[in-house]
Amino acid sequence: MRVYVPLTLPGLAEAYKTGQLGADAFVAYAVTPGLREWYASDDIEELEYAALGRAALASLRLLAAEPAAPRRRVVIAVDVADRAATADPGQALDPAEPGEVRVAGPVPLGKAASVHVDAADAQARVTAAAEALPAADRGDDDAQSVVDGAEDHELLWFATQEIANLVGRGV
C-alpha cells in the first residue's frame, strides 16, 4: 500500500539522518474506503492525488505547530505492507479525516518512492496558510480561503536520491 507521510523539512532531515520514518506508529494518508467515499471517484490516480493532498494539509498543520521550520510543505510517499497501515477509527484516528491511516513504524526510508515539496515561490502563501489555520478551524471563511490558497501550489516531485539536497546535506 502506498501511504503519504506529512513532514516538514526538519522532519525530512531527521528521517534522512536516522534512515527511517517514525520511531513508533505514525499517521499517514492513503486510499481508504473513507477517502473513496469522500472524494467520490473510482480513478486510482485521482484518489492517490487526493491522499497526497490530505497529507499536504497535514504537513501544513505541522508547520503551524513548528514556527521555526521553513515554510514548505513536505510529503513523502512510502510503500508499506497492507497490514502495516490501518484505517480503523478505533485506533484514535480522526474519523473526520478521510484517508487517515496509522502506520506501524518505524519504516525504513529505503521504502520511500518519492518526496513532494513546495517550490520556494510557495513560501509566502504557505506561511499565510499556516498562520490562518487556527481561525479556519474555528469556521472563519476568510481564513479558510487563505488556507485553501496554499493548495494552488502543486508540490514538486523529487526522487528519493534527492533527499540529501532537499535537506541541505548534498555533496
Coordinates of C-alpha atoms in Angstrom, one line a residue:
M1 CA 0.0 0.0 0.0
R2 CA 1.2 3.5 -0.8
V3 CA 0.9 5.9 2.1
Y4 CA 1.7 9.6 2.1
V5 CA 3.5 10.8 5.2
P6 CA 3.2 14.5 6.1
L7 CA 6.5 16.1 7.3
T8 CA 8.4 19.4 7.5
L9 CA 11.9 19.9 6.1
P10 CA 13.4 19.4 9.6
G11 CA 11.3 16.2 9.8
L12 CA 12.7 15.0 6.5
A13 CA 16.2 15.9 7.7
E14 CA 15.6 13.7 10.8
A15 CA 14.4 10.8 8.7
Y16 CA 17.4 11.2 6.4
K17 CA 19.7 11.2 9.4
T18 CA 18.1 8.1 11.1
G19 CA 17.3 6.3 7.9
Q20 CA 13.7 5.7 9.0
L21 CA 10.3 7.3 9.3
G22 CA 8.9 7.4 12.8
A23 CA 10.2 5.9 15.9
D24 CA 6.8 4.3 16.6
A25 CA 3.5 4.2 14.8
F26 CA 2.7 7.4 12.9
V27 CA -0.2 9.0 11.0
A28 CA -0.2 9.0 7.2
Y29 CA -2.7 9.2 4.4
A30 CA -3.8 6.6 1.8
V31 CA -6.6 5.5 -0.4
T32 CA -9.1 4.1 2.1
P33 CA -12.8 3.4 1.9
G34 CA -13.4 6.7 3.7
L35 CA -11.3 8.6 1.2
R36 CA -13.1 6.9 -1.7
E37 CA -16.5 7.9 -0.3
W38 CA -15.3 11.5 0.5
Y39 CA -13.7 12.0 -3.0
A40 CA -16.4 10.0 -4.9
S41 CA -14.1 8.7 -7.6
D42 CA -13.1 5.3 -8.9
D43 CA -9.9 6.6 -10.7
I44 CA -7.0 5.4 -8.6
E45 CA -4.7 8.2 -9.8
E46 CA -7.2 10.8 -8.7
L47 CA -7.6 9.0 -5.3
E48 CA -3.8 8.9 -4.8
Y49 CA -3.7 12.6 -5.6
A50 CA -6.4 13.2 -3.1
A51 CA -4.5 11.2 -0.4
L52 CA -1.4 13.3 -1.3
G53 CA -3.5 16.5 -0.8
R54 CA -4.7 15.3 2.6
A55 CA -1.1 14.7 3.6
A56 CA -0.1 18.2 2.3
L57 CA -2.8 19.7 4.6
A58 CA -1.4 17.7 7.5
S59 CA 2.1 19.0 6.6
L60 CA 0.6 22.5 6.8
R61 CA -0.6 21.7 10.3
L62 CA 2.8 20.5 11.3
L63 CA 4.2 23.8 10.0
A64 CA 1.7 25.8 12.1
A65 CA 2.9 23.9 15.2
E66 CA 6.6 24.4 14.3
P67 CA 7.2 28.1 13.6
A68 CA 10.9 27.7 13.1
A69 CA 10.6 25.2 10.2
P70 CA 11.0 26.5 6.7
R71 CA 7.6 27.2 5.3
R72 CA 7.4 24.5 2.7
R73 CA 5.0 21.5 2.9
V74 CA 6.7 18.1 2.6
V75 CA 5.1 14.8 1.9
I76 CA 7.0 11.5 1.4
A77 CA 5.3 8.6 -0.5
V78 CA 6.2 5.3 1.1
D79 CA 5.2 1.7 0.2
V80 CA 4.3 -0.4 3.2
A81 CA 2.7 -3.8 3.6
D82 CA -1.1 -3.6 3.6
R83 CA -1.1 -5.0 7.2
A84 CA 1.2 -2.2 8.3
A85 CA -1.4 0.5 7.7
T86 CA -4.8 0.6 9.4
A87 CA -7.7 3.0 8.9
D88 CA -9.6 1.9 12.0
P89 CA -11.1 4.9 13.7
G90 CA -11.0 2.9 17.0
Q91 CA -7.2 3.3 16.9
A92 CA -7.6 7.0 17.8
L93 CA -7.6 8.2 14.3
D94 CA -9.9 11.1 13.4
P95 CA -12.9 9.8 11.5
A96 CA -13.4 13.3 10.1
E97 CA -10.1 13.0 8.3
P98 CA -10.7 10.9 5.1
G99 CA -7.7 8.8 4.1
E100 CA -6.0 8.9 7.5
V101 CA -4.2 5.7 8.5
R102 CA -1.9 4.7 11.3
V103 CA 1.3 3.1 10.1
A104 CA 3.2 0.6 12.3
G105 CA 6.6 2.2 12.5
P106 CA 9.4 2.7 12.1
V107 CA 9.5 2.3 8.3
P108 CA 12.9 2.3 6.6
L109 CA 13.5 5.4 4.5
G110 CA 14.5 3.0 1.7
K111 CA 10.8 2.1 1.3
A112 CA 10.2 5.7 0.1
A113 CA 9.0 6.0 -3.5
S114 CA 9.2 9.8 -3.8
V115 CA 9.3 13.1 -2.0
H116 CA 6.9 16.0 -2.7
V117 CA 7.9 19.5 -1.6
D118 CA 6.7 23.1 -2.2
A119 CA 8.7 25.2 -4.5
A120 CA 10.4 28.2 -3.0
D121 CA 7.9 30.6 -4.6
A122 CA 5.1 29.0 -2.5
Q123 CA 6.6 30.0 0.8
A124 CA 4.6 33.3 1.2
R125 CA 1.3 31.5 0.6
V126 CA 2.2 28.5 2.8
T127 CA 3.3 30.9 5.6
A128 CA 0.0 32.8 5.4
A129 CA -2.0 29.5 5.3
A130 CA -0.2 28.1 8.4
E131 CA -0.9 31.3 10.3
A132 CA -4.6 31.2 9.2
L133 CA -5.2 27.6 10.2
P134 CA -6.4 28.3 13.8
A135 CA -9.0 30.8 12.5
A136 CA -10.0 28.5 9.7
D137 CA -10.5 25.6 12.2
R138 CA -12.9 28.0 14.1
G139 CA -15.0 28.4 11.0
D140 CA -13.6 31.7 9.7
D141 CA -14.4 31.6 5.9
D142 CA -11.7 34.3 5.0
A143 CA -9.1 32.3 6.9
Q144 CA -10.2 29.1 5.1
S145 CA -9.8 30.9 1.8
V146 CA -6.2 31.7 2.8
V147 CA -5.6 28.0 3.8
D148 CA -7.1 26.8 0.5
G149 CA -4.7 29.2 -1.3
A150 CA -1.8 27.0 -0.4
E151 CA -3.4 24.3 -2.5
D152 CA -2.9 26.5 -5.5
H153 CA 0.7 25.5 -5.4
E154 CA 1.4 22.0 -6.6
L155 CA 4.0 20.1 -4.6
L156 CA 7.1 19.3 -6.7
W157 CA 8.1 15.7 -7.2
F158 CA 11.6 14.6 -6.2
A159 CA 13.4 11.2 -6.4
T160 CA 14.5 9.8 -3.1
Q161 CA 18.1 10.2 -4.2
E162 CA 17.5 14.0 -4.0
I163 CA 16.6 14.0 -0.3
A164 CA 20.2 15.0 0.7
N165 CA 19.9 18.1 -1.4
L166 CA 16.5 18.9 -0.1
V167 CA 17.7 18.9 3.5
G168 CA 20.9 20.7 2.7
R169 CA 23.3 17.8 3.0
G170 CA 24.1 17.3 -0.6
V171 CA 27.6 16.8 -1.9

